[in-house]
mmCIF file of C-alpha atoms and ligand atoms in Angstrom:
data_model
loop_
_atom_site.group_PDB
_atom_site.id
_atom_site.type_symbol
_atom_site.label_atom_id
_atom_site.label_comp_id
_atom_site.label_asym_id
_atom_site.label_seq_id
_atom_site.Cartn_x
_atom_site.Cartn_y
_atom_site.Cartn_z
ATOM 1 C CA MET X 49 -22.625 -6.873 15.759
ATOM 2 C CA SER X 50 -21.046 -4.286 13.577
ATOM 3 C CA TYR X 51 -17.313 -4.541 12.039
ATOM 4 C CA PRO X 52 -14.469 -4.270 15.151
ATOM 5 C CA GLY X 53 -11.672 -3.989 13.160
ATOM 6 C CA VAL X 54 -9.072 -6.561 11.991
ATOM 7 C CA ILE X 55 -7.817 -7.518 15.396
ATOM 8 C CA GLN X 56 -11.140 -8.475 17.034
ATOM 9 C CA GLN X 57 -12.665 -10.047 13.512
ATOM 10 C CA TYR X 58 -9.601 -12.077 13.439
ATOM 11 C CA ARG X 59 -7.763 -12.389 16.568
ATOM 12 C CA SER X 60 -7.581 -16.327 16.785
ATOM 13 C CA LEU X 61 -5.696 -16.293 13.251
ATOM 14 C CA LEU X 62 -3.122 -13.363 14.374
ATOM 15 C CA ASP X 63 0.485 -14.362 16.057
ATOM 16 C CA ILE X 64 0.160 -11.393 18.679
ATOM 17 C CA PRO X 65 0.561 -11.778 22.547
ATOM 18 C CA PRO X 66 -1.731 -11.551 25.137
ATOM 19 C CA HIS X 67 -0.971 -8.406 26.458
ATOM 20 C CA THR X 68 -2.007 -6.638 23.522
ATOM 21 C CA SER X 69 -4.570 -3.911 24.177
ATOM 22 C CA THR X 70 -6.815 -3.289 21.165
ATOM 23 C CA VAL X 71 -6.410 0.381 19.558
ATOM 24 C CA THR X 72 -8.791 0.604 16.076
ATOM 25 C CA LEU X 73 -10.083 2.623 13.803
ATOM 26 C CA LEU X 74 -12.133 0.134 12.685
ATOM 27 C CA GLU X 75 -9.678 -0.430 9.664
ATOM 28 C CA GLY X 76 -9.913 -3.160 7.138
ATOM 29 C CA ASP X 77 -12.999 -4.289 5.388
ATOM 30 C CA THR X 78 -12.125 -2.427 2.439
ATOM 31 C CA PRO X 79 -14.029 -3.630 -0.703
ATOM 32 C CA LEU X 80 -13.062 -5.674 -3.200
ATOM 33 C CA ILE X 81 -14.457 -3.498 -6.718
ATOM 34 C CA PRO X 82 -14.886 -5.678 -9.943
ATOM 35 C CA VAL X 83 -13.616 -3.227 -12.714
ATOM 36 C CA PRO X 84 -15.144 -4.812 -15.910
ATOM 37 C CA ALA X 85 -14.304 -2.186 -18.381
ATOM 38 C CA LEU X 86 -10.594 -2.149 -17.421
ATOM 39 C CA ALA X 87 -10.245 -5.914 -18.137
ATOM 40 C CA ASP X 88 -11.729 -5.085 -21.360
ATOM 41 C CA LYS X 89 -9.465 -2.200 -22.097
ATOM 42 C CA LEU X 90 -6.622 -4.577 -20.774
ATOM 43 C CA GLY X 91 -7.865 -7.237 -23.685
ATOM 44 C CA GLY X 92 -10.418 -8.975 -21.926
ATOM 45 C CA GLY X 93 -11.596 -12.304 -21.070
ATOM 46 C CA PHE X 94 -10.659 -12.410 -17.665
ATOM 47 C CA GLU X 95 -12.200 -10.946 -14.438
ATOM 48 C CA LEU X 96 -10.591 -8.436 -12.631
ATOM 49 C CA LEU X 97 -11.290 -6.605 -9.038
ATOM 50 C CA VAL X 98 -9.730 -4.081 -6.753
ATOM 51 C CA LYS X 99 -9.040 -4.256 -3.612
ATOM 52 C CA PHE X 100 -9.176 -0.365 -2.400
ATOM 53 C CA GLU X 101 -7.216 -0.153 0.461
ATOM 54 C CA GLY X 102 -7.005 3.645 0.233
ATOM 55 C CA LEU X 103 -10.825 3.350 1.966
ATOM 56 C CA ASN X 104 -8.874 2.315 5.200
ATOM 57 C CA PRO X 105 -9.153 5.135 7.941
ATOM 58 C CA THR X 106 -5.881 7.384 7.152
ATOM 59 C CA GLY X 107 -6.203 6.626 3.531
ATOM 60 C CA SER X 108 -3.592 3.505 2.749
ATOM 61 C CA PHE X 109 -3.643 0.059 3.630
ATOM 62 C CA LYS X 110 -0.743 0.898 6.586
ATOM 63 C CA ASP X 111 -3.952 1.360 8.762
ATOM 64 C CA ARG X 112 -4.257 -3.024 8.874
ATOM 65 C CA GLY X 113 -0.417 -3.398 10.515
ATOM 66 C CA MET X 114 -0.525 -0.243 12.541
ATOM 67 C CA THR X 115 -3.322 -1.126 14.178
ATOM 68 C CA VAL X 116 -1.591 -4.357 15.531
ATOM 69 C CA ALA X 117 1.755 -2.795 16.217
ATOM 70 C CA ILE X 118 0.174 0.194 18.004
ATOM 71 C CA SER X 119 -2.257 -1.993 20.399
ATOM 72 C CA GLU X 120 0.968 -4.440 21.252
ATOM 73 C CA ALA X 121 3.200 -1.663 22.043
ATOM 74 C CA ALA X 122 0.307 -0.214 24.211
ATOM 75 C CA GLY X 123 -0.174 -3.318 25.967
ATOM 76 C CA ARG X 124 3.146 -3.364 27.594
ATOM 77 C CA GLY X 125 3.008 0.337 28.239
ATOM 78 C CA VAL X 126 5.070 1.666 25.252
ATOM 79 C CA LYS X 127 5.350 6.227 25.462
ATOM 80 C CA THR X 128 6.372 6.880 22.091
ATOM 81 C CA VAL X 129 6.844 5.080 18.634
ATOM 82 C CA MET X 130 9.007 5.805 15.972
ATOM 83 C CA CYS X 131 9.116 5.061 12.215
ATOM 84 C CA ALA X 132 10.824 5.982 8.743
ATOM 85 C CA SER X 133 8.380 6.670 6.219
ATOM 86 C CA THR X 134 7.662 7.704 2.745
ATOM 87 C CA GLY X 135 4.656 9.285 4.002
ATOM 88 C CA ASN X 136 1.644 6.707 4.266
ATOM 89 C CA THR X 137 3.303 5.031 7.486
ATOM 90 C CA ALA X 138 3.857 7.980 9.276
ATOM 91 C CA ALA X 139 0.247 9.508 8.737
ATOM 92 C CA SER X 140 -0.963 5.698 9.962
ATOM 93 C CA ALA X 141 1.094 5.706 13.032
ATOM 94 C CA ALA X 142 0.677 9.015 13.686
ATOM 95 C CA ALA X 143 -3.281 8.326 14.101
ATOM 96 C CA TYR X 144 -2.980 5.307 15.873
ATOM 97 C CA ALA X 145 -0.259 6.391 18.434
ATOM 98 C CA ALA X 146 -2.514 9.517 18.827
ATOM 99 C CA ARG X 147 -5.728 7.264 19.653
ATOM 100 C CA ALA X 148 -3.229 5.133 21.869
ATOM 101 C CA GLY X 149 -2.052 8.762 23.835
ATOM 102 C CA MET X 150 1.691 8.184 22.727
ATOM 103 C CA ARG X 151 4.153 10.500 21.360
ATOM 104 C CA CYS X 152 5.153 9.336 17.702
ATOM 105 C CA ILE X 153 8.317 10.580 15.953
ATOM 106 C CA VAL X 154 8.252 10.089 11.999
ATOM 107 C CA LEU X 155 11.412 10.547 10.276
ATOM 108 C CA ILE X 156 10.474 10.979 6.514
ATOM 109 C CA PRO X 157 13.189 12.085 3.592
ATOM 110 C CA GLU X 158 13.189 15.596 2.503
ATOM 111 C CA GLY X 159 11.323 16.653 -0.220
ATOM 112 C CA ASN X 160 9.651 13.402 -1.207
ATOM 113 C CA VAL X 161 6.647 13.151 0.693
ATOM 114 C CA ALA X 162 3.442 13.946 -0.709
ATOM 115 C CA ALA X 163 1.196 16.365 0.114
ATOM 116 C CA GLY X 164 -1.689 14.844 1.859
ATOM 117 C CA LYS X 165 1.074 12.116 3.890
ATOM 118 C CA LEU X 166 2.485 15.074 5.065
ATOM 119 C CA ALA X 167 -0.785 17.058 6.326
ATOM 120 C CA GLY X 168 -2.038 13.681 8.335
ATOM 121 C CA ALA X 169 1.290 13.111 9.963
ATOM 122 C CA ILE X 170 0.633 17.101 11.220
ATOM 123 C CA ALA X 171 -2.880 16.843 11.797
ATOM 124 C CA TYR X 172 -2.668 13.399 14.196
ATOM 125 C CA GLY X 173 -0.325 15.287 15.777
ATOM 126 C CA ALA X 174 3.282 13.676 15.008
ATOM 127 C CA ASP X 175 6.260 14.744 15.499
ATOM 128 C CA VAL X 176 7.666 15.145 11.950
ATOM 129 C CA LEU X 177 11.616 15.314 11.033
ATOM 130 C CA GLN X 178 12.840 15.090 7.762
ATOM 131 C CA ILE X 179 16.656 14.056 7.051
ATOM 132 C CA GLN X 180 18.394 15.118 3.790
ATOM 133 C CA GLY X 181 18.334 11.223 2.973
ATOM 134 C CA SER X 182 16.544 8.544 1.213
ATOM 135 C CA PHE X 183 13.794 6.856 3.025
ATOM 136 C CA ASP X 184 16.612 3.729 3.443
ATOM 137 C CA ASP X 185 18.669 6.427 5.289
ATOM 138 C CA ALA X 186 15.980 7.139 7.490
ATOM 139 C CA LEU X 187 14.751 3.421 7.854
ATOM 140 C CA ASN X 188 18.590 2.995 9.419
ATOM 141 C CA LEU X 189 18.189 5.851 11.688
ATOM 142 C CA VAL X 190 15.323 4.488 13.048
ATOM 143 C CA VAL X 191 16.351 1.442 13.842
ATOM 144 C CA GLU X 192 20.189 2.412 15.691
ATOM 145 C CA LEU X 193 17.910 5.524 17.267
ATOM 146 C CA THR X 194 14.869 2.631 18.788
ATOM 147 C CA GLU X 195 17.963 0.250 20.195
ATOM 148 C CA LYS X 196 18.965 2.924 22.050
ATOM 149 C CA HIS X 197 16.146 4.683 23.136
ATOM 150 C CA PRO X 198 12.806 2.902 24.833
ATOM 151 C CA ILE X 199 11.116 4.227 21.659
ATOM 152 C CA ALA X 200 9.041 1.322 20.151
ATOM 153 C CA LEU X 201 9.597 1.188 16.113
ATOM 154 C CA VAL X 202 6.386 0.805 14.227
ATOM 155 C CA ASN X 203 8.078 0.086 10.466
ATOM 156 C CA SER X 204 7.227 -3.197 9.021
ATOM 157 C CA LEU X 205 10.509 -4.575 10.596
ATOM 158 C CA ASN X 206 8.360 -4.787 13.270
ATOM 159 C CA PRO X 207 6.528 -8.177 12.797
ATOM 160 C CA TYR X 208 2.858 -7.466 14.035
ATOM 161 C CA ARG X 209 2.535 -5.021 11.480
ATOM 162 C CA LEU X 210 2.669 -7.964 8.904
ATOM 163 C CA GLU X 211 -0.199 -9.764 11.148
ATOM 164 C CA GLY X 212 -2.121 -7.002 10.404
ATOM 165 C CA GLN X 213 -1.680 -6.608 6.822
ATOM 166 C CA LYS X 214 -2.096 -10.239 6.394
ATOM 167 C CA THR X 215 -5.639 -9.613 7.048
ATOM 168 C CA ALA X 216 -5.959 -8.284 3.713
ATOM 169 C CA ALA X 217 -5.527 -12.162 1.947
ATOM 170 C CA PHE X 218 -8.326 -13.406 4.318
ATOM 171 C CA GLU X 219 -10.636 -10.614 3.071
ATOM 172 C CA ILE X 220 -10.018 -11.462 -0.298
ATOM 173 C CA CYS X 221 -10.777 -15.188 0.323
ATOM 174 C CA GLU X 222 -13.381 -14.855 2.113
ATOM 175 C CA THR X 223 -15.069 -12.457 -0.463
ATOM 176 C CA LEU X 224 -14.087 -14.890 -3.487
ATOM 177 C CA GLY X 225 -14.779 -17.681 -1.709
ATOM 178 C CA SER X 226 -11.274 -18.961 -3.101
ATOM 179 C CA ALA X 227 -7.871 -17.235 -3.842
ATOM 180 C CA PRO X 228 -7.690 -14.954 -6.710
ATOM 181 C CA ASP X 229 -5.597 -16.828 -9.714
ATOM 182 C CA TRP X 230 -3.251 -13.746 -9.510
ATOM 183 C CA LEU X 231 -2.620 -10.832 -7.376
ATOM 184 C CA CYS X 232 -0.874 -7.861 -8.223
ATOM 185 C CA LEU X 233 0.397 -5.012 -6.100
ATOM 186 C CA PRO X 234 3.162 -2.480 -5.378
ATOM 187 C CA VAL X 235 6.197 -3.182 -3.723
ATOM 188 C CA GLY X 236 8.541 -0.519 -1.812
ATOM 189 C CA ASN X 237 9.787 -1.728 1.306
ATOM 190 C CA ALA X 238 8.456 -5.363 0.536
ATOM 191 C CA GLY X 239 6.309 -5.687 3.877
ATOM 192 C CA ASN X 240 3.244 -5.914 2.040
ATOM 193 C CA ILE X 241 4.069 -8.770 -0.461
ATOM 194 C CA THR X 242 5.266 -10.634 2.335
ATOM 195 C CA ALA X 243 2.199 -10.420 4.734
ATOM 196 C CA TYR X 244 -0.050 -10.879 1.804
ATOM 197 C CA TRP X 245 1.893 -14.295 1.173
ATOM 198 C CA MET X 246 1.972 -15.214 4.754
ATOM 199 C CA GLY X 247 -2.076 -14.518 4.624
ATOM 200 C CA PHE X 248 -2.546 -16.610 1.928
ATOM 201 C CA LYS X 249 -0.780 -19.500 2.790
ATOM 202 C CA GLN X 250 -2.473 -19.506 6.404
ATOM 203 C CA TYR X 251 -5.760 -19.049 5.353
ATOM 204 C CA HIS X 252 -5.407 -21.748 2.645
ATOM 205 C CA ALA X 253 -4.309 -24.462 5.772
ATOM 206 C CA ILE X 254 -7.291 -23.609 7.291
ATOM 207 C CA LYS X 255 -9.939 -23.408 4.868
ATOM 208 C CA SER X 256 -8.241 -25.020 1.304
ATOM 209 C CA THR X 257 -8.698 -21.878 -0.420
ATOM 210 C CA GLY X 258 -6.190 -22.175 -2.920
ATOM 211 C CA LEU X 259 -2.918 -19.783 -3.855
ATOM 212 C CA PRO X 260 -2.546 -16.987 -5.731
ATOM 213 C CA GLN X 261 0.465 -16.345 -7.991
ATOM 214 C CA ILE X 262 1.603 -13.175 -6.761
ATOM 215 C CA LEU X 263 2.880 -10.045 -9.302
ATOM 216 C CA GLY X 264 5.111 -7.539 -6.870
ATOM 217 C CA VAL X 265 5.717 -4.468 -9.106
ATOM 218 C CA GLN X 266 8.405 -1.842 -8.401
ATOM 219 C CA ALA X 267 9.253 1.987 -9.500
ATOM 220 C CA ALA X 268 11.737 1.326 -12.808
ATOM 221 C CA GLY X 269 14.127 3.669 -11.301
ATOM 222 C CA SER X 270 13.296 2.454 -8.138
ATOM 223 C CA ALA X 271 13.524 -1.606 -8.850
ATOM 224 C CA PRO X 272 16.545 -3.011 -6.592
ATOM 225 C CA LEU X 273 14.533 -6.560 -5.997
ATOM 226 C CA VAL X 274 14.540 -6.731 -9.854
ATOM 227 C CA LEU X 275 17.995 -5.819 -10.373
ATOM 228 C CA GLY X 276 19.339 -7.805 -7.704
ATOM 229 C CA HIS X 277 21.015 -5.206 -5.774
ATOM 230 C CA PRO X 278 20.342 -2.139 -4.002
ATOM 231 C CA VAL X 279 19.379 1.190 -5.507
ATOM 232 C CA GLU X 280 21.946 4.308 -4.093
ATOM 233 C CA LYS X 281 19.342 6.793 -5.130
ATOM 234 C CA PRO X 282 16.018 5.650 -6.025
ATOM 235 C CA GLU X 283 13.943 7.888 -7.968
ATOM 236 C CA THR X 284 9.864 7.873 -9.348
ATOM 237 C CA ILE X 285 7.023 9.857 -9.175
ATOM 238 C CA ALA X 286 5.718 7.185 -7.052
ATOM 239 C CA THR X 287 7.197 8.115 -3.857
ATOM 240 C CA ALA X 288 5.810 6.026 -1.633
ATOM 241 C CA ILE X 289 7.779 3.119 -3.030
ATOM 242 C CA ARG X 290 11.254 5.327 -3.910
ATOM 243 C CA ILE X 291 13.026 2.901 -1.724
ATOM 244 C CA GLY X 292 16.226 1.640 -2.795
ATOM 245 C CA LYS X 293 16.998 -1.335 -0.137
ATOM 246 C CA PRO X 294 13.755 -3.206 1.272
ATOM 247 C CA ALA X 295 14.025 -4.387 4.669
ATOM 248 C CA ARG X 296 12.107 -7.421 3.183
ATOM 249 C CA GLY X 297 13.206 -7.867 0.283
ATOM 250 C CA GLU X 298 14.348 -11.379 0.588
ATOM 251 C CA GLN X 299 10.774 -12.401 1.963
ATOM 252 C CA ALA X 300 9.591 -10.776 -1.306
ATOM 253 C CA LEU X 301 11.757 -12.477 -3.706
ATOM 254 C CA GLN X 302 10.806 -15.479 -1.603
ATOM 255 C CA ALA X 303 6.948 -14.826 -1.633
ATOM 256 C CA ALA X 304 7.203 -14.553 -5.776
ATOM 257 C CA GLU X 305 8.836 -17.377 -6.344
ATOM 258 C CA GLU X 306 7.346 -19.670 -3.731
ATOM 259 C CA SER X 307 3.919 -18.502 -5.410
ATOM 260 C CA ARG X 308 4.948 -18.942 -8.912
ATOM 261 C CA GLY X 309 4.596 -15.387 -9.625
ATOM 262 C CA ARG X 310 7.391 -12.551 -9.988
ATOM 263 C CA ILE X 311 8.805 -9.044 -9.443
ATOM 264 C CA ILE X 312 8.735 -6.589 -12.236
ATOM 265 C CA ALA X 313 9.796 -2.982 -12.609
ATOM 266 C CA VAL X 314 7.390 -0.425 -14.713
ATOM 267 C CA THR X 315 7.996 3.237 -15.745
ATOM 268 C CA ASP X 316 6.626 6.556 -14.744
ATOM 269 C CA ASP X 317 4.746 6.575 -17.814
ATOM 270 C CA GLU X 318 2.886 3.350 -17.244
ATOM 271 C CA ILE X 319 2.313 4.360 -13.383
ATOM 272 C CA LEU X 320 0.629 7.478 -14.343
ATOM 273 C CA ALA X 321 -0.949 5.853 -17.651
ATOM 274 C CA MET X 322 -2.773 3.481 -14.758
ATOM 275 C CA GLN X 323 -3.450 6.311 -11.980
ATOM 276 C CA LYS X 324 -5.669 7.645 -15.239
ATOM 277 C CA MET X 325 -7.218 4.408 -16.526
ATOM 278 C CA LEU X 326 -8.085 3.280 -12.688
ATOM 279 C CA ALA X 327 -9.898 7.004 -12.145
ATOM 280 C CA SER X 328 -11.901 6.446 -15.660
ATOM 281 C CA ASN X 329 -13.368 3.517 -13.515
ATOM 282 C CA GLY X 330 -14.060 5.726 -10.662
ATOM 283 C CA ILE X 331 -11.230 4.794 -8.536
ATOM 284 C CA TRP X 332 -8.707 7.417 -7.750
ATOM 285 C CA VAL X 333 -5.322 6.015 -6.327
ATOM 286 C CA GLU X 334 -1.923 7.384 -5.621
ATOM 287 C CA PRO X 335 0.773 7.140 -8.210
ATOM 288 C CA ALA X 336 2.126 3.793 -6.249
ATOM 289 C CA SER X 337 -1.050 2.218 -6.094
ATOM 290 C CA ALA X 338 -1.584 1.817 -9.638
ATOM 291 C CA ALA X 339 2.042 -0.024 -10.356
ATOM 292 C CA GLY X 340 0.352 -3.286 -9.275
ATOM 293 C CA LEU X 341 -2.047 -2.974 -12.191
ATOM 294 C CA ALA X 342 0.117 -1.149 -14.384
ATOM 295 C CA GLY X 343 2.579 -3.878 -14.040
ATOM 296 C CA LEU X 344 -0.177 -6.538 -15.248
ATOM 297 C CA LYS X 345 -1.123 -4.443 -18.206
ATOM 298 C CA HIS X 346 2.625 -4.487 -18.703
ATOM 299 C CA GLU X 347 3.074 -8.362 -18.511
ATOM 300 C CA ILE X 348 -0.171 -8.798 -20.928
ATOM 301 C CA ASP X 349 1.005 -6.079 -23.633
ATOM 302 C CA SER X 350 4.214 -8.068 -23.716
ATOM 303 C CA GLY X 351 2.675 -11.497 -24.696
ATOM 304 C CA ARG X 352 4.577 -12.370 -21.396
ATOM 305 C CA PHE X 353 1.121 -13.312 -19.387
ATOM 306 C CA ASP X 354 -2.314 -14.601 -20.648
ATOM 307 C CA PRO X 355 -4.746 -13.647 -18.296
ATOM 308 C CA HIS X 356 -7.610 -15.233 -19.986
ATOM 309 C CA GLY X 357 -10.447 -17.203 -18.068
ATOM 310 C CA LYS X 358 -8.134 -16.030 -15.092
ATOM 311 C CA ARG X 359 -9.790 -14.110 -11.714
ATOM 312 C CA ILE X 360 -7.214 -11.323 -10.743
ATOM 313 C CA VAL X 361 -6.777 -8.957 -8.057
ATOM 314 C CA GLY X 362 -4.737 -6.064 -7.941
ATOM 315 C CA VAL X 363 -4.527 -4.156 -4.614
ATOM 316 C CA CYS X 364 -4.683 -0.522 -4.530
ATOM 317 C CA THR X 365 -2.382 0.615 -1.426
ATOM 318 C CA GLY X 366 -3.226 4.226 -1.386
ATOM 319 C CA HIS X 367 -6.010 7.038 -2.116
ATOM 320 C CA GLY X 368 -5.731 9.491 -4.653
ATOM 321 C CA LEU X 369 -6.470 12.275 -2.200
ATOM 322 C CA LYS X 370 -2.647 11.516 -0.845
ATOM 323 C CA ASP X 371 -0.772 12.978 -3.565
ATOM 324 C CA PRO X 372 -2.912 15.640 -5.549
ATOM 325 C CA GLU X 373 -0.488 17.732 -6.474
ATOM 326 C CA ILE X 374 0.260 14.510 -9.192
ATOM 327 C CA VAL X 375 -3.011 15.615 -10.852
ATOM 328 C CA THR X 376 -3.070 19.251 -10.371
ATOM 329 C CA ARG X 377 0.518 20.389 -11.588
ATOM 330 C CA GLY X 378 0.402 22.178 -14.996
ATOM 331 C CA PHE X 379 -3.695 22.570 -14.494
ATOM 332 C CA ALA X 380 -4.947 26.134 -14.832
ATOM 333 C CA PRO X 381 -8.660 25.571 -15.081
ATOM 334 C CA LYS X 382 -9.798 28.443 -17.166
ATOM 335 C CA THR X 383 -11.029 31.941 -15.609
ATOM 336 C CA LEU X 384 -14.162 32.879 -16.520
ATOM 337 C CA PRO X 385 -16.500 36.084 -16.367
ATOM 338 C CA SER X 386 -19.570 34.820 -14.172
ATOM 339 C CA ASP X 387 -21.805 35.081 -17.433
ATOM 340 C CA PHE X 388 -24.144 32.764 -18.770
ATOM 341 C CA GLN X 389 -22.979 32.991 -22.456
ATOM 342 C CA ALA X 390 -19.510 32.969 -21.781
ATOM 343 C CA ILE X 391 -19.724 29.629 -19.718
ATOM 344 C CA GLU X 392 -21.955 27.923 -22.686
ATOM 345 C CA SER X 393 -19.444 28.660 -25.361
ATOM 346 C CA ALA X 394 -16.992 27.341 -23.008
ATOM 347 C CA ILE X 395 -18.812 24.388 -22.370
ATOM 348 C CA ALA X 396 -19.134 24.139 -25.920
ATOM 349 C CA GLU X 397 -15.338 24.609 -26.861
ATOM 350 C CA MET X 398 -14.242 21.649 -24.323
ATOM 351 C CA GLU X 399 -16.214 18.786 -25.636
HETATM 352 C C1 AN7 R 185 0.148 3.333 -1.296
HETATM 353 O O1 AN7 R 185 4.689 4.575 4.006
HETATM 354 O O2 AN7 R 185 6.915 2.477 2.861
HETATM 355 O O3 AN7 R 185 6.252 -2.664 -0.020
HETATM 356 O O4 AN7 R 185 6.679 4.407 4.655
HETATM 357 O O5 AN7 R 185 2.760 3.694 0.780
HETATM 358 O O6 AN7 R 185 4.882 -2.677 1.992
HETATM 359 O O7 AN7 R 185 6.634 -0.825 1.544
HETATM 360 C C2 AN7 R 185 4.659 3.205 1.715
HETATM 361 C C3 AN7 R 185 4.857 2.075 1.177
HETATM 362 C C4 AN7 R 185 2.675 0.635 -1.595
HETATM 363 C C5 AN7 R 185 4.852 -0.289 -0.812
HETATM 364 N N1 AN7 R 185 1.696 1.534 -1.831
HETATM 365 O O8 AN7 R 185 4.499 -1.182 0.702
HETATM 366 C C6 AN7 R 185 5.888 4.317 4.134
HETATM 367 C C7 AN7 R 185 6.269 2.934 2.913
HETATM 368 C C8 AN7 R 185 1.711 2.534 -0.821
HETATM 369 C C9 AN7 R 185 2.661 2.608 -0.124
HETATM 370 C C10 AN7 R 185 3.685 0.932 -0.752
HETATM 371 C C11 AN7 R 185 3.761 2.106 0.255
HETATM 372 P P1 AN7 R 185 5.468 -2.390 1.190
#
């Protein structure tokens, strides 16, 4: 039988109500790609794999949770859903709502949503509103609006989002036969780290697959969980994780502590450097998605982490196509006449 999407694949392991009426784009089942050359670049002596979540139907991990949130809402006749978003949640909600025949309203922070995400939300037919404020302001507004109106909230405050997102942990355990030693991932609103930890614990309870230590990574300009207090004006080029007050911050800290892992911050330069390193391994991810592995490199380089003999998984949460401007800004291809000789010498010059 062909792969049916995360709900049908894992239904017995998901805490979802009987009224759930499946709306799927066959999300999940993403590849776990070995990157031995990258492991060598980070010092070698360990196994490194990338869970490439950018290969989900709308280009990010959000689809795993969105299929469940929308399916639950569809099953109780919801007509309209709403989310605040730094972009990926918006595109995902828009796609699944469209498939379910629902209206989708998204609230985004003005000027800080990458082109591919905004385009997705528009293409899938969402009503897009941008606010003169941050993601955190947008989320507060969505919580208030969905309490007052018959609109379902589909941010990761919605517990069904986490039910879907935890399936990535199941997949990793199945592919490897056990949990990895370490899992590295970016942290924004902290839904994903919370969901992974739930998933690993649940799978271990059933199949004794062991538990990973978790390295959660924030951007230095948006690192409330590292600083220990909310960040009023979060900043980072990794706009996906430009979040100053994570809704599931407490649970993220708990996941890090319980797993004997930690949450750290990396600079935008470290994020962009890792984005390039991944691309040189054929894996192009958006900046935020490189943060997890940038964090791994940071810890290895600073001597705080000995990877020797370990099996490490880096979660790359969104596709590079989401944010093309990050790589094309400042780049103007050399323009030449359509002439053999001109091209030949230009090629020689570029070598
Ligand atoms: C590529 O879309 O918050 O810690 O509104 O898009 O679960 O929030 C996106 C988050 C990591 C962080 N990588 O995950 C949104 C949004 C990418 C992301 C995160 C996001 P969480």
